[in-house]
Tab-separated table of C-alpha atoms in Angstrom:
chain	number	residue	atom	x	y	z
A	771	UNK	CA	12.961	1.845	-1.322
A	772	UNK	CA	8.999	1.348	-1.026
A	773	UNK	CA	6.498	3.883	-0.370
A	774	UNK	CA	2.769	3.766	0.555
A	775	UNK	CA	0.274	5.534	-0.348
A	776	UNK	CA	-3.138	6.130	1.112
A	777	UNK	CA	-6.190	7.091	0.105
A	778	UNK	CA	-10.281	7.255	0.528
A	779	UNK	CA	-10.226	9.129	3.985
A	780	UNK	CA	-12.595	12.137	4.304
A	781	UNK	CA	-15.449	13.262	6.160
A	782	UNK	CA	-18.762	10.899	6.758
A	783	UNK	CA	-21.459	11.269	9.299
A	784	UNK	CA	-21.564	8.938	12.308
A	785	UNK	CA	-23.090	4.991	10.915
A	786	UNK	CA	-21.564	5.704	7.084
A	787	UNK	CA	-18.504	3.748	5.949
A	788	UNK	CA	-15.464	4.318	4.471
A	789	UNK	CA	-13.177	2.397	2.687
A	790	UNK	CA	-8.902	3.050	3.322
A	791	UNK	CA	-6.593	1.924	0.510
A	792	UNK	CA	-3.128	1.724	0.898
A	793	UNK	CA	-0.756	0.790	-2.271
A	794	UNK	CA	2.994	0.029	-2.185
A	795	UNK	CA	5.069	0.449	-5.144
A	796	UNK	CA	8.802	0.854	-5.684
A	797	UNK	CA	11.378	-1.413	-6.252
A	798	UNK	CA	11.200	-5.642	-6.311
A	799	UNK	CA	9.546	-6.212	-2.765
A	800	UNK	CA	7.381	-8.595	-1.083
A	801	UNK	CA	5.062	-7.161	1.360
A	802	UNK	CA	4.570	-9.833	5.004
A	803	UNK	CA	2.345	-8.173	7.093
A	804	UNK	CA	0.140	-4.888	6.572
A	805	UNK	CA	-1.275	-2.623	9.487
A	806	UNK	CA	-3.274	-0.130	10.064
A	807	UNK	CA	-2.507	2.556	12.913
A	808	UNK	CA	-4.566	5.445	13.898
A	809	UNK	CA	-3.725	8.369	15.977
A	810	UNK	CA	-6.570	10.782	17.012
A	811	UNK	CA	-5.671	14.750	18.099
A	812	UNK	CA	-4.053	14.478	21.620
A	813	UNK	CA	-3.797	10.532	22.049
A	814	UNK	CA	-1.138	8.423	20.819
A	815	UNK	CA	-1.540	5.892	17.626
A	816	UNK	CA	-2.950	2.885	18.161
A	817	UNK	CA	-2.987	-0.152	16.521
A	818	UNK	CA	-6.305	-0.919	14.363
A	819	UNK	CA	-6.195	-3.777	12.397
A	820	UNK	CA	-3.187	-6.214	11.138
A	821	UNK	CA	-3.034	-8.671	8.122
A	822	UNK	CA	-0.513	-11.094	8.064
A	823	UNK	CA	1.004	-12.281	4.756
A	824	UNK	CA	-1.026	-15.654	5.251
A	825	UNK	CA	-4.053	-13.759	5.395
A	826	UNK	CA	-4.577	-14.174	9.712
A	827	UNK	CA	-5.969	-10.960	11.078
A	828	UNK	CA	-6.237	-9.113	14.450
A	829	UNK	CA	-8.030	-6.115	15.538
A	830	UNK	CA	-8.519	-3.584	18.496
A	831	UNK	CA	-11.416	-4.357	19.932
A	832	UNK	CA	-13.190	-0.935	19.590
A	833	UNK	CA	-13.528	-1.901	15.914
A	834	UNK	CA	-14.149	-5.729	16.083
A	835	UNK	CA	-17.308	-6.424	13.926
A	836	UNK	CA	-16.723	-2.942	12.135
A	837	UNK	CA	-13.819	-2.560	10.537
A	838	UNK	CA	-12.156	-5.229	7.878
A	839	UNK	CA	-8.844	-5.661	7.045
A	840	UNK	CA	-8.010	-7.510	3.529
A	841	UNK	CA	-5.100	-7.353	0.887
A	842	UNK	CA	-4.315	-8.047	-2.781
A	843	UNK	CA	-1.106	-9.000	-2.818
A	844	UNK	CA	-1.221	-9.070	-6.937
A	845	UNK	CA	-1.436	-5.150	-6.035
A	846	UNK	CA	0.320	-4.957	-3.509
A	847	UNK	CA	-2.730	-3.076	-2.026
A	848	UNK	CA	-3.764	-3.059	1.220
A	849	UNK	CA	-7.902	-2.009	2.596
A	850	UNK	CA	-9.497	-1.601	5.983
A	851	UNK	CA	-13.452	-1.291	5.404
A	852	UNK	CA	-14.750	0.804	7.533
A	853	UNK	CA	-18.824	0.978	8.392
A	854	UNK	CA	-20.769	1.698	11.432
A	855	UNK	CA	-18.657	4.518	11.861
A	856	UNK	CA	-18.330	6.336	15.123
A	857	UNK	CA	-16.994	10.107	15.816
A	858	UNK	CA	-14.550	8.647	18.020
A	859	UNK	CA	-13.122	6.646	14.778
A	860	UNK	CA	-11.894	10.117	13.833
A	861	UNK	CA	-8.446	10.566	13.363
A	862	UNK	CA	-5.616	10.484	10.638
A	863	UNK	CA	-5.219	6.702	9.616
A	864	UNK	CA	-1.757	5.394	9.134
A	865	UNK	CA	-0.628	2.953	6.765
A	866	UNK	CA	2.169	0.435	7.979
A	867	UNK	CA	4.052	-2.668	6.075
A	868	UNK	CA	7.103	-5.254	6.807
A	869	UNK	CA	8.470	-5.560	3.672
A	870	UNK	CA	11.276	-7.998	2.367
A	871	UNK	CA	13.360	-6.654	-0.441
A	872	UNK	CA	16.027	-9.276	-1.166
A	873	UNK	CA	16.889	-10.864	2.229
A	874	UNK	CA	16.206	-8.216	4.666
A	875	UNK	CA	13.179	-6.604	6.223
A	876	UNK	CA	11.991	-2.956	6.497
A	877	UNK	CA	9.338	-1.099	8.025
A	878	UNK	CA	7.414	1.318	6.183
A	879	UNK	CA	4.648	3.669	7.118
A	880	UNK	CA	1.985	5.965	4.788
A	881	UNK	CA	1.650	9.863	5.129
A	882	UNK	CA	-1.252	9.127	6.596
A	883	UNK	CA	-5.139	10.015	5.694
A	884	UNK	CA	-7.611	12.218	7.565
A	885	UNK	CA	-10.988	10.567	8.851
A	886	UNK	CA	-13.406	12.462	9.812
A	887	UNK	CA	-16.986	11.508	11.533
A	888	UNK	CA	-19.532	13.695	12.473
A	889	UNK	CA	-22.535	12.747	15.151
């Protein structure tokens, strides 16, 4: 079993940055790819930004140029970088990970963190 954690969501005005961190702990794992979903009041979640365990990376492009995904895999940490924030970048910002214990692969998702940006 692995769970993620989130943290550093909160309220900013509109132009500030934020900075997500999402840690995995629990027993012997290897984390391949790390994600980044959000899901504003009303809409469904969306995919943000994705890390692959080579380091590739993708994003939606209403956060291209904005928004960076990275990892330290000797945390097992994940971070999206957030700056030149907009109010519609508000929503709660969800976590996700493939992870290989052993030789299978699960899916794992955070509780999720609150971001809030006001104009």
């Amino acid at each position: 079993q692995v769970q993620l954690v989130e943290s550093g969501g909160g309220l900013v005005q509109a132009g500030g940055s934020l900075r997500l961190s999402c840690a995995a702990s629990g027993s012997t794992f290897s984390i391949n790819s790390m994600d980044w979903y959000r899901q504003a009041p009303g809409k469904q979640r969306e995919l943000v930004a994705f890390i692959s365990s080579g380091g590739s990376t993708r994003y939606a492009n209403s956060v291209k140029g904005r928004f960076t995904i990275s990892r330290d895999n000797a945390k097992n940490t994940g971070y999206l970088q957030m700056n030149s924030l907009k109010p519609e970048d508000t929503a709660v910002y969800y976590c996700h990970a493939e992870v290989r214990i052993l030789a299978h692969a699960y899916s794992y998702w955070g509780q999720g963190t609150q971001v809030t940006v006001s104009s």
